[in-house]
CSV table of C-alpha atoms in Angstrom, one decimal:
chain,number,residue,atom,x,y,z
M,130,MET,CA,185.3,104.0,103.7
M,131,LYS,CA,183.8,104.0,107.2
M,132,LYS,CA,180.5,105.4,105.9
M,133,ILE,CA,180.4,102.7,103.2
M,134,LYS,CA,181.1,100.0,105.7
M,135,ALA,CA,178.4,101.3,108.0
M,136,ILE,CA,175.9,101.4,105.1
M,137,ILE,CA,176.7,97.8,104.2
M,138,ILE,CA,176.4,96.6,107.8
M,139,CYS,CA,173.0,98.4,108.1
M,140,CYS,CA,171.8,96.8,104.9
M,141,LEU,CA,172.9,93.3,106.1
M,142,LEU,CA,171.3,93.8,109.5
M,143,SER,CA,168.0,95.1,108.0
M,144,GLY,CA,167.9,92.2,105.7
M,145,SER,CA,168.5,89.8,108.6
M,146,VAL,CA,165.7,91.5,110.6
M,147,PHE,CA,163.3,91.3,107.7
M,148,SER,CA,164.2,87.6,107.3
M,149,GLN,CA,163.5,87.0,111.0
M,150,GLN,CA,160.2,88.8,110.8
M,151,LYS,CA,158.8,86.4,108.2
M,152,PRO,CA,156.9,83.8,110.2
M,153,ASN,CA,157.8,80.1,110.0
M,154,VAL,CA,154.8,78.0,109.1
M,155,VAL,CA,154.3,74.4,110.3
M,156,PHE,CA,151.2,72.9,108.8
M,157,ILE,CA,150.2,69.7,110.7
M,158,TYR,CA,147.8,67.8,108.6
M,159,VAL,CA,146.3,64.7,110.1
M,160,ASP,CA,144.3,61.9,108.5
M,161,ASP,CA,140.6,61.0,109.1
M,162,LEU,CA,140.3,62.9,112.4
M,163,GLY,CA,136.7,63.9,113.3
M,164,TYR,CA,135.1,67.1,114.6
M,165,GLY,CA,134.5,65.3,117.9
M,166,ASP,CA,137.8,63.6,118.3
M,167,LEU,CA,139.6,66.2,120.4
M,168,SER,CA,138.9,67.3,123.9
M,169,CYS,CA,139.1,71.0,122.9
M,170,TYR,CA,136.2,70.2,120.5
M,171,GLY,CA,134.2,68.7,123.3
M,172,ALA,CA,135.3,65.0,123.4
M,173,THR,CA,135.0,63.6,126.9
M,174,LYS,CA,136.2,60.0,126.5
M,175,ILE,CA,139.6,61.0,125.3
M,176,THR,CA,142.0,63.9,126.3
M,177,THR,CA,144.4,65.6,123.9
M,178,PRO,CA,146.3,68.1,126.1
M,179,ASN,CA,148.9,69.3,123.6
M,180,ILE,CA,146.3,70.1,120.9
M,181,ASP,CA,144.2,71.7,123.6
M,182,LYS,CA,147.2,73.9,124.5
M,183,LEU,CA,147.6,74.9,120.9
M,184,ALA,CA,143.9,75.9,120.8
M,185,ASN,CA,144.2,77.9,124.0
M,186,GLN,CA,147.0,80.0,122.5
M,187,GLY,CA,145.4,80.5,119.1
M,188,VAL,CA,142.1,80.4,117.2
M,189,LEU,CA,139.8,77.4,117.2
M,190,PHE,CA,137.5,77.2,114.2
M,191,THR,CA,134.1,75.6,114.5
M,192,ASN,CA,133.1,76.1,110.8
M,193,ALA,CA,136.2,75.1,108.9
M,194,HIS,CA,136.2,72.6,106.1
M,195,SER,CA,138.3,70.4,103.9
M,196,THR,CA,137.0,70.6,100.4
M,197,SER,CA,136.2,66.9,100.3
M,198,ALA,CA,135.3,63.9,102.4
M,199,THR,CA,138.2,61.9,101.2
M,200,CYS,CA,142.0,62.4,101.3
M,201,THR,CA,143.4,62.8,97.8
M,202,PRO,CA,140.9,65.5,96.6
M,203,SER,CA,141.3,67.5,99.9
M,204,ARG,CA,145.1,67.4,99.5
M,205,TYR,CA,144.9,68.4,95.8
M,206,ALA,CA,142.8,71.4,96.8
M,207,LEU,CA,145.2,72.4,99.5
M,208,MET,CA,148.1,72.3,97.2
M,209,THR,CA,146.5,74.1,94.2
M,210,GLY,CA,143.6,76.3,95.4
M,211,ILE,CA,141.4,74.6,92.9
M,212,TYR,CA,138.2,72.5,93.7
M,213,PRO,CA,139.3,68.9,93.0
M,214,TRP,CA,136.0,68.0,91.3
M,215,ARG,CA,137.0,70.3,88.5
M,216,LYS,CA,139.7,68.0,87.4
M,217,ALA,CA,139.4,64.3,86.4
M,218,GLY,CA,141.6,61.9,88.2
M,219,THR,CA,141.6,63.5,91.6
M,220,GLY,CA,139.7,60.7,93.4
M,221,ILE,CA,141.4,58.4,95.9
M,222,LEU,CA,144.6,57.4,94.2
M,223,PRO,CA,146.2,53.9,94.3
M,224,GLY,CA,149.8,53.7,95.6
M,225,ASP,CA,151.3,53.6,92.1
M,226,ALA,CA,149.5,56.6,90.6
M,227,ALA,CA,151.1,59.3,88.6
M,228,LEU,CA,151.5,62.8,90.0
M,229,ILE,CA,148.3,64.9,89.7
M,230,VAL,CA,149.6,68.2,91.0
M,231,PRO,CA,150.8,70.4,88.1
M,232,THR,CA,154.5,71.2,88.0
M,233,ASN,CA,154.0,74.3,85.9
M,234,LYS,CA,151.7,76.2,88.2
M,235,THR,CA,152.0,77.9,91.6
M,236,THR,CA,151.4,75.5,94.5
M,237,LEU,CA,151.2,76.1,98.2
M,238,PRO,CA,154.9,75.1,98.8
M,239,SER,CA,156.2,77.0,95.7
M,240,LEU,CA,154.4,80.1,96.9
M,241,PHE,CA,156.6,79.9,100.0
M,242,GLN,CA,159.6,79.3,97.8
M,243,LYS,CA,158.9,82.5,95.9
M,244,ALA,CA,158.9,84.3,99.3
M,245,GLY,CA,162.4,83.0,100.1
M,246,TYR,CA,161.4,80.1,102.4
M,247,LYS,CA,162.9,76.7,102.7
M,248,THR,CA,160.1,74.2,102.2
M,249,GLY,CA,159.7,70.6,103.3
M,250,ILE,CA,157.2,67.8,103.4
M,251,VAL,CA,157.4,65.0,105.9
M,252,GLY,CA,154.7,62.3,106.0
M,253,LYS,CA,151.8,61.2,103.8
M,254,TRP,CA,151.8,62.4,100.2
M,255,HIS,CA,149.0,60.5,98.2
M,256,LEU,CA,149.1,62.8,95.2
M,257,GLY,CA,151.0,60.5,92.9
M,258,LEU,CA,154.6,60.1,91.8
M,259,GLY,CA,156.1,60.1,88.3
M,260,ASP,CA,154.4,60.8,85.0
M,261,GLN,CA,152.8,57.4,84.4
M,262,LEU,CA,151.2,54.5,86.3
M,263,GLU,CA,154.0,52.0,85.8
M,264,LYS,CA,157.1,53.3,87.4
M,265,GLU,CA,160.6,52.2,88.2
M,266,TRP,CA,160.6,52.0,92.0
M,267,ASN,CA,164.3,51.2,92.0
M,268,GLY,CA,165.5,54.4,90.4
M,269,GLU,CA,164.6,58.0,90.5
M,270,LEU,CA,160.9,58.7,91.3
M,271,LYS,CA,160.1,62.0,89.7
M,272,PRO,CA,158.2,64.3,89.2
M,273,GLY,CA,156.9,64.4,92.8
M,274,PRO,CA,156.9,66.7,95.8
M,275,ASN,CA,160.3,68.2,94.9
M,276,GLU,CA,159.0,69.2,91.5
M,277,VAL,CA,155.9,71.1,92.9
M,278,GLY,CA,157.7,73.2,95.4
M,279,PHE,CA,159.3,71.2,98.2
M,280,ASP,CA,163.0,71.6,98.7
M,281,TYR,CA,163.0,68.5,100.9
M,282,SER,CA,160.7,65.5,100.9
M,283,TYR,CA,160.5,62.5,103.2
M,284,ILE,CA,157.2,60.7,102.5
M,285,PHE,CA,155.4,57.4,101.9
M,286,PRO,CA,153.8,57.5,98.4
M,287,ALA,CA,150.1,57.0,99.2
M,288,THR,CA,148.4,55.7,102.4
M,289,ALA,CA,149.6,53.3,105.1
M,290,ASP,CA,147.2,50.6,104.0
M,291,ARG,CA,148.5,50.7,100.4
M,292,VAL,CA,151.7,49.3,99.0
M,293,PRO,CA,154.5,50.1,98.5
M,294,SER,CA,155.2,50.3,102.3
M,295,VAL,CA,158.4,52.2,102.0
M,296,PHE,CA,159.8,55.7,102.7
M,297,VAL,CA,160.9,57.9,99.8
M,298,GLU,CA,163.4,60.6,100.5
M,299,ASN,CA,163.4,63.2,97.7
M,300,HIS,CA,163.5,61.0,94.6
M,301,THR,CA,164.7,57.7,96.1
M,302,VAL,CA,163.3,54.8,98.2
M,303,VAL,CA,165.1,54.8,101.5
M,304,ALA,CA,167.3,51.7,102.2
M,305,LEU,CA,166.8,50.5,98.7
M,306,ASP,CA,168.7,47.3,97.9
M,307,ILE,CA,169.3,46.9,94.1
M,308,ASN,CA,169.6,43.2,94.6
M,309,ASP,CA,166.1,43.0,96.0
M,310,PRO,CA,164.1,45.2,93.5
M,311,ILE,CA,160.7,46.5,94.3
M,312,GLN,CA,157.7,45.6,92.2
M,313,VAL,CA,154.2,47.0,92.7
M,314,ASP,CA,150.9,46.0,91.0
M,315,TYR,CA,147.3,46.7,91.9
M,316,ALA,CA,145.8,44.4,89.4
M,317,LYS,CA,147.6,41.1,89.9
M,318,LYS,CA,149.9,39.4,92.4
M,319,VAL,CA,153.6,39.9,91.9
M,320,GLY,CA,156.3,37.8,93.6
M,321,THR,CA,155.8,35.2,96.3
M,322,ASP,CA,155.0,37.3,99.4
M,323,PRO,CA,152.1,35.9,101.4
M,324,THR,CA,148.7,37.7,101.3
M,325,GLY,CA,146.1,38.3,103.9
M,326,LYS,CA,143.6,36.3,101.8
M,327,GLU,CA,145.9,33.3,101.3
M,328,ASN,CA,147.6,33.3,104.7
M,329,PRO,CA,145.4,34.8,107.4
M,330,GLU,CA,147.3,32.9,110.0
M,331,LEU,CA,150.3,35.3,109.5
M,332,LEU,CA,148.3,38.4,110.4
M,333,LYS,CA,148.6,40.3,113.6
M,334,MET,CA,145.6,42.4,112.6
M,335,ARG,CA,142.9,40.9,110.4
M,336,SER,CA,141.2,42.8,107.7
M,337,SER,CA,137.5,43.5,107.7
M,338,PRO,CA,135.5,41.5,105.1
M,339,ASN,CA,135.2,42.9,101.6
M,340,HIS,CA,137.3,46.0,102.2
M,341,GLY,CA,140.3,44.8,100.0
M,342,HIS,CA,142.9,45.0,102.7
M,343,ASN,CA,143.9,41.4,102.2
M,344,ASN,CA,146.7,41.6,99.6
M,345,THR,CA,150.4,41.6,100.3
M,346,ILE,CA,151.2,41.3,104.0
M,347,VAL,CA,153.7,43.8,105.4
M,348,ASN,CA,154.5,43.8,109.1
M,349,GLY,CA,151.8,41.3,109.8
M,350,ILE,CA,149.1,43.4,108.2
M,351,GLY,CA,147.4,42.9,104.8
M,352,ARG,CA,147.5,45.9,102.4
M,353,ILE,CA,145.7,47.0,99.3
M,354,GLY,CA,147.7,46.1,96.3
M,355,TYR,CA,150.6,43.7,95.7
M,356,MET,CA,154.3,44.2,96.3
M,357,SER,CA,157.4,42.2,96.1
M,358,GLY,CA,161.1,43.0,97.0
M,359,GLY,CA,162.4,45.9,99.0
M,360,ASN,CA,162.4,43.8,102.2
M,361,LYS,CA,165.1,46.0,103.8
M,362,ALA,CA,163.3,49.2,102.9
M,363,ARG,CA,159.8,48.2,104.3
M,364,TRP,CA,158.8,50.2,107.4
M,365,THR,CA,156.9,48.8,110.3
M,366,ASP,CA,153.7,50.6,111.4
M,367,GLU,CA,154.9,51.1,114.9
M,368,GLU,CA,158.1,52.8,113.7
M,369,MET,CA,156.8,54.8,110.9
M,370,PRO,CA,155.2,57.8,112.8
M,371,LEU,CA,158.3,58.1,115.0
M,372,THR,CA,160.5,58.3,111.9
M,373,PHE,CA,158.3,61.1,110.5
M,374,LEU,CA,158.5,63.0,113.8
M,375,VAL,CA,162.3,62.7,113.8
M,376,LYS,CA,162.5,63.9,110.2
M,377,ALA,CA,160.2,66.8,110.9
M,378,LYS,CA,162.3,67.9,113.8
M,379,GLU,CA,165.5,67.5,111.8
M,380,PHE,CA,164.0,69.8,109.1
M,381,ILE,CA,163.1,72.4,111.8
M,382,GLU,CA,166.5,72.2,113.4
M,383,SER,CA,168.4,72.6,110.1
M,384,ASN,CA,166.3,75.6,109.1
M,385,LYS,CA,165.8,77.4,112.4
M,386,LYS,CA,167.8,80.5,111.3
M,387,GLN,CA,165.8,81.2,108.2
M,388,PRO,CA,162.1,81.2,107.3
M,389,PHE,CA,160.7,77.8,106.6
M,390,PHE,CA,157.5,76.1,105.6
M,391,LEU,CA,157.0,72.5,106.9
M,392,TYR,CA,154.0,70.4,105.7
M,393,TYR,CA,154.0,67.7,108.4
M,394,SER,CA,151.4,65.2,107.2
M,395,LEU,CA,150.7,62.6,109.9
M,396,THR,CA,149.0,59.3,109.1
M,397,GLU,CA,147.1,59.1,112.4
M,398,PRO,CA,144.3,58.0,112.9
M,399,HIS,CA,144.0,56.5,109.4
M,400,VAL,CA,144.1,52.7,109.0
M,401,PRO,CA,145.9,50.5,109.7
M,402,ARG,CA,145.9,51.7,113.2
M,403,MET,CA,149.0,50.1,114.7
M,404,PRO,CA,150.4,52.7,117.1
M,405,SER,CA,153.8,52.6,118.7
M,406,THR,CA,154.0,50.1,121.6
M,407,MET,CA,154.2,52.9,124.2
M,408,PHE,CA,150.7,54.0,123.2
M,409,LYS,CA,148.9,50.7,122.8
M,410,GLY,CA,146.0,50.4,125.3
M,411,LYS,CA,146.4,53.9,126.6
M,412,SER,CA,143.1,55.4,125.4
M,413,ASN,CA,140.6,52.6,126.3
M,414,LEU,CA,139.1,53.3,122.9
M,415,GLY,CA,141.0,50.6,120.9
M,416,TYR,CA,143.9,51.3,118.5
M,417,ARG,CA,142.1,54.3,117.0
M,418,GLY,CA,142.0,56.1,120.3
M,419,ASP,CA,145.6,55.1,120.9
M,420,ALA,CA,146.6,56.5,117.5
M,421,ILE,CA,144.9,59.9,118.4
M,422,LEU,CA,147.0,60.0,121.7
M,423,GLN,CA,150.1,59.3,119.6
M,424,MET,CA,149.1,62.1,117.2
M,425,ASP,CA,148.6,64.5,120.1
M,426,TRP,CA,152.0,63.6,121.6
M,427,ALA,CA,153.7,64.3,118.3
M,428,VAL,CA,152.1,67.7,118.1
M,429,GLY,CA,153.4,68.4,121.6
M,430,GLU,CA,156.9,67.3,120.6
M,431,ILE,CA,156.9,69.9,117.7
M,432,MET,CA,155.7,72.6,120.1
M,433,LYS,CA,158.4,71.8,122.6
M,434,GLN,CA,161.1,72.0,119.9
M,435,LEU,CA,159.9,75.3,118.7
M,436,GLU,CA,160.0,76.6,122.2
M,437,SER,CA,163.5,75.3,122.9
M,438,LEU,CA,164.8,76.8,119.7
M,439,GLY,CA,163.3,80.2,120.7
M,440,ILE,CA,161.3,80.5,117.5
M,441,ALA,CA,157.8,79.6,118.8
M,442,LYS,CA,156.5,83.2,119.0
M,443,ASN,CA,157.2,83.7,115.3
M,444,THR,CA,156.0,80.4,114.1
M,445,MET,CA,152.5,79.8,112.8
M,446,ILE,CA,151.2,76.3,113.6
M,447,ILE,CA,148.2,75.1,111.6
M,448,PHE,CA,146.5,72.0,112.7
M,449,SER,CA,143.8,70.3,110.7
M,450,SER,CA,142.5,67.1,109.1
M,451,ASP,CA,141.9,66.1,105.5
M,452,ASN,CA,138.4,64.8,106.1
M,453,GLY,CA,136.0,63.4,108.7
M,454,PRO,CA,136.2,60.3,110.8
M,455,VAL,CA,135.6,56.6,110.1
M,456,LEU,CA,135.7,53.7,112.5
M,457,ASP,CA,135.8,50.4,110.6
M,458,ASP,CA,137.7,51.3,107.4
M,459,GLY,CA,139.2,47.9,106.7
M,460,TYR,CA,140.6,46.3,109.8
M,461,GLU,CA,139.4,44.6,112.9
M,462,ASP,CA,141.1,47.1,115.3
M,463,GLU,CA,138.4,47.4,118.0
M,464,ALA,CA,137.5,51.0,116.8
M,465,VAL,CA,133.8,50.0,116.9
M,466,SER,CA,133.7,47.5,119.8
M,467,LYS,CA,135.7,49.8,122.1
M,468,LEU,CA,134.0,53.1,121.1
M,469,ASN,CA,132.8,53.4,124.8
M,470,GLY,CA,130.5,56.3,124.1
M,471,HIS,CA,133.0,58.4,122.2
M,472,THR,CA,131.5,60.3,119.2
M,473,PRO,CA,134.2,61.0,116.6
M,474,GLY,CA,131.9,63.3,114.6
M,475,GLY,CA,130.5,65.1,117.6
M,476,VAL,CA,127.0,66.3,116.9
M,477,LEU,CA,127.5,66.1,113.1
M,478,ARG,CA,125.9,63.6,110.8
M,479,GLY,CA,127.9,61.3,108.4
M,480,GLY,CA,131.6,60.9,108.4
M,481,LYS,CA,134.4,60.2,105.9
M,482,TYR,CA,133.0,59.7,102.4
M,483,SER,CA,129.9,61.7,103.3
M,484,THR,CA,128.3,64.9,101.9
M,485,PHE,CA,126.8,65.4,105.4
M,486,GLU,CA,128.7,67.8,107.7
M,487,ALA,CA,130.9,65.2,109.4
M,488,GLY,CA,132.6,64.5,106.0
M,489,THR,CA,134.2,67.9,105.6
M,490,ARG,CA,133.7,69.9,108.8
M,491,ILE,CA,136.9,69.2,110.5
M,492,PRO,CA,139.0,70.5,113.4
M,493,MET,CA,141.2,73.5,112.5
M,494,ILE,CA,143.4,75.4,115.0
M,495,ILE,CA,145.8,78.2,114.1
M,496,SER,CA,148.4,79.5,116.6
M,497,TRP,CA,150.8,82.3,115.8
M,498,PRO,CA,151.6,83.7,119.3
M,499,SER,CA,152.8,87.1,118.1
M,500,GLN,CA,149.8,87.6,115.8
M,501,THR,CA,146.7,85.5,116.4
M,502,LYS,CA,143.9,86.9,118.5
M,503,ASN,CA,143.0,84.0,120.8
M,504,GLY,CA,139.4,82.7,120.8
M,505,ILE,CA,136.8,80.7,119.0
M,506,SER,CA,135.8,81.6,115.4
M,507,LYS,CA,132.5,80.7,113.7
M,508,ALA,CA,133.7,82.0,110.4
M,509,LEU,CA,133.1,79.8,107.3
M,510,LEU,CA,136.3,78.9,105.6
M,511,SER,CA,138.0,76.1,103.7
M,512,GLN,CA,141.5,74.7,103.4
M,513,ILE,CA,141.3,75.7,99.8
M,514,ASP,CA,141.7,79.3,101.0
M,515,PHE,CA,145.3,78.9,102.2
M,516,MET,CA,146.7,79.6,98.7
M,517,ALA,CA,145.1,83.1,98.5
M,518,SER,CA,145.6,83.8,102.2
M,519,PHE,CA,149.3,83.1,102.2
M,520,SER,CA,149.7,85.1,98.9
M,521,LYS,CA,148.3,88.0,100.9
M,522,MET,CA,150.6,87.3,103.9
M,523,LEU,CA,153.7,86.8,101.8
M,524,LYS,CA,152.8,89.8,99.6
M,525,ILE,CA,153.0,87.8,96.4
M,526,LYS,CA,150.5,88.8,93.7
M,527,PRO,CA,148.6,85.7,92.6
M,528,VAL,CA,148.4,84.7,88.9
M,529,LYS,CA,144.8,85.2,87.7
M,530,SER,CA,144.5,81.8,86.1
M,531,GLU,CA,145.8,80.0,89.3
M,532,ALA,CA,144.2,79.1,92.6
M,533,THR,CA,140.9,80.5,91.2
M,534,ASP,CA,138.7,78.9,93.9
M,535,SER,CA,140.8,80.2,96.8
M,536,GLU,CA,139.7,83.3,98.7
M,537,ASP,CA,141.8,85.5,100.9
M,538,MET,CA,140.9,84.6,104.5
M,539,LEU,CA,144.1,85.9,106.2
M,540,ASN,CA,142.3,88.0,108.8
M,541,VAL,CA,139.9,85.2,109.5
M,542,LEU,CA,142.9,82.8,110.0
M,543,LEU,CA,144.5,85.2,112.4
M,544,GLY,CA,141.2,85.6,114.4
M,545,LYS,CA,140.9,89.3,113.5
M,546,THR,CA,137.4,88.9,111.9
M,547,ASN,CA,134.6,86.4,111.9
M,548,LYS,CA,133.6,87.4,108.4
M,549,GLY,CA,134.4,84.3,106.4
M,550,ARG,CA,133.3,82.9,103.1
M,551,THR,CA,129.8,83.6,101.9
M,552,VAL,CA,129.7,80.5,99.7
M,553,LEU,CA,131.4,77.1,99.9
M,554,ILE,CA,131.1,73.9,97.8
M,555,LYS,CA,131.9,70.6,99.6
M,556,GLN,CA,132.4,67.2,98.0
M,557,GLY,CA,131.3,63.8,99.2
M,558,ILE,CA,132.3,60.6,97.6
M,559,THR,CA,129.5,60.9,94.9
M,560,SER,CA,127.8,64.3,95.3
M,561,LEU,CA,128.3,68.0,95.9
M,562,ALA,CA,126.8,70.4,98.4
M,563,ILE,CA,126.8,74.1,98.6
M,564,VAL,CA,126.6,76.3,101.7
M,565,LYS,CA,125.4,79.9,101.7
M,566,ASP,CA,124.1,82.0,104.7
M,567,ASN,CA,124.0,78.8,106.8
M,568,TRP,CA,121.7,77.1,104.3
M,569,LYS,CA,123.1,73.9,102.9
M,570,TYR,CA,121.8,72.3,99.7
M,571,ILE,CA,122.8,68.8,98.7
M,572,GLU,CA,122.2,68.0,95.0
M,573,PRO,CA,120.1,64.9,94.2
M,574,ASN,CA,122.2,61.9,93.6
M,575,LYS,CA,121.7,58.2,92.7
M,576,GLY,CA,124.5,57.0,94.9
M,577,PRO,CA,123.8,54.7,97.9
M,578,GLU,CA,122.4,56.3,101.0
M,579,ILE,CA,124.7,54.3,103.3
M,580,ASN,CA,128.2,52.9,102.8
M,581,LEU,CA,127.5,49.4,104.2
M,582,LEU,CA,131.2,48.6,104.7
M,583,THR,CA,131.8,51.6,107.0
M,584,ASN,CA,128.2,52.1,108.2
M,585,ILE,CA,128.3,55.8,107.3
M,586,GLU,CA,125.4,57.8,105.9
M,587,LEU,CA,126.7,59.3,102.6
M,588,GLY,CA,124.2,62.1,102.2
M,589,ASN,CA,122.9,60.7,98.9
M,590,SER,CA,119.2,61.0,98.0
M,591,LEU,CA,117.2,61.1,94.8
M,592,LEU,CA,115.5,64.2,96.3
M,593,PRO,CA,117.0,67.6,96.9
M,594,GLN,CA,118.1,68.2,100.5
M,595,LEU,CA,118.2,71.6,102.3
M,596,TYR,CA,119.4,72.0,105.9
M,597,ASP,CA,119.4,75.1,108.2
M,598,LEU,CA,122.9,74.7,109.7
M,599,GLU,CA,122.3,77.6,112.1
M,600,ASN,CA,119.5,75.7,113.9
M,601,ASP,CA,120.0,72.1,112.7
M,602,LEU,CA,123.8,71.3,112.7
M,603,GLY,CA,123.0,67.6,112.8
M,604,GLU,CA,121.1,67.8,109.5
M,605,LYS,CA,118.0,66.1,110.9
M,606,ASN,CA,115.3,68.1,109.1
M,607,ASN,CA,115.2,68.3,105.3
M,608,LEU,CA,113.4,71.6,104.6
M,609,ALA,CA,113.6,71.4,100.8
M,610,THR,CA,109.9,71.2,100.3
M,611,GLN,CA,109.2,74.1,102.7
M,612,LYS,CA,111.9,76.3,101.3
M,613,ALA,CA,111.6,75.7,97.6
M,614,GLU,CA,112.8,79.2,96.7
M,615,ILE,CA,116.1,78.7,98.6
M,616,VAL,CA,116.6,75.3,96.9
M,617,PHE,CA,116.1,76.9,93.5
M,618,GLU,CA,118.6,79.7,94.4
M,619,LEU,CA,121.3,77.3,95.7
M,620,ALA,CA,120.8,74.8,92.9
M,621,GLY,CA,121.3,77.5,90.3
M,622,LEU,CA,124.3,78.9,92.1
M,623,LEU,CA,125.9,75.5,92.4
M,624,GLN,CA,125.5,74.9,88.7
M,625,LYS,CA,126.9,78.3,87.9
M,626,ILE,CA,130.0,77.6,89.9
M,627,LYS,CA,130.4,74.2,88.4
M,628,ASP,CA,130.2,75.7,84.9
M,629,GLN,CA,133.1,78.1,85.6
M,630,LYS,CA,136.2,77.0,83.7
M,631,THR,CA,139.6,76.5,85.2
M,632,LYS,CA,142.7,76.3,83.1
M,633,ASP,CA,144.9,73.3,83.5
């Protein structure tokens, strides 16, 4: 009997040790942050000490990319390991969109579930809820994050500038009052709530002309879309990021004794930029700069918590952005007038929406104190690669028909090699580009050259474009006519990859 007891105890202890050896993963995903917005990436007009600390103890990537220059497609790729341009309906979603992430395929969170992790999402979702456009906001909202792999979900449905301006915990709107039912419509006005267009005198932040941010007013700010009801459930912009931080910390605290995966999806510095009062005016760069300081503070709070719980050494923190920067994206928030020499895209050309580098080349930092080799990596990689890389780390054999565009970059993520991808396709708002061996080809496109509302070059041209990113990171010199053979090669390769079929 003593021998049997000893064997049982050893088995239990070995299982516990194995469980503890699995790293926790905290993926901090921010919104519209540019390559030049952090002091660790060279910014001089703003200081981000907590993210700098994260970079100093991990790997800072200088050639990391989102798949796309806008939010919904980047998030779709992150969750599925599939290029979003392969699937219709993965453009920027309205707030009442149906779920676009498949519930019958392996996703990033369900991958961790298979490995025995507790999984949670806190923050922005923007991948749809329910199985149809019209939904009952006053009942169960499903399928959603819980159905694609998250054990716990505390989100807002789309973006902060789109209605409904409510929190959703798992399947239910938080603080829902059945006597004040919520209605949402993106085509016509519902209810009697004032709008930014009809009642500009009620606004504490005016919308920029022609952006569409002048519908239902919530917290003194006009939104995209119309909403009525749910008055007790509506969040305020100043409170919302703090609520997400609290919920993220609660998830970490409640799962500290077991492996967990937390997708902490911040809204900063996406519009509307209305930071918490303690950050207003702190950056001297307007509310956009203040929102970046608030974001950096939140990262620091998560780092402090992990340290205090004694789990920091065995926790991988990933920090990145869904796409590049934009200044005037719909509100008069002094992002332009108080830029004061700050360069959100750094040396890069373009920005959010653009096929140029500033659209998809984003900050990425990975810190796993017990594993990462500190330093700066020039390896080419994409957020789409997390599916294959974590499959390798978690020792889960991927299904051949799933995550077919994802590549195993685990050693790159850990800083153990600089040998990244050989080929990557990147998506602007209307065109695609392909990168191979530091040559970047942008396919000809009839779209506008400049987004006049945001004053961003989109990278569109009727002529083929070819840039030598090794010597011309700012994409100033189009070498397509001088290097016709490279244009021919990359155009053919792009078409070949586009023609590859992916099963739904």
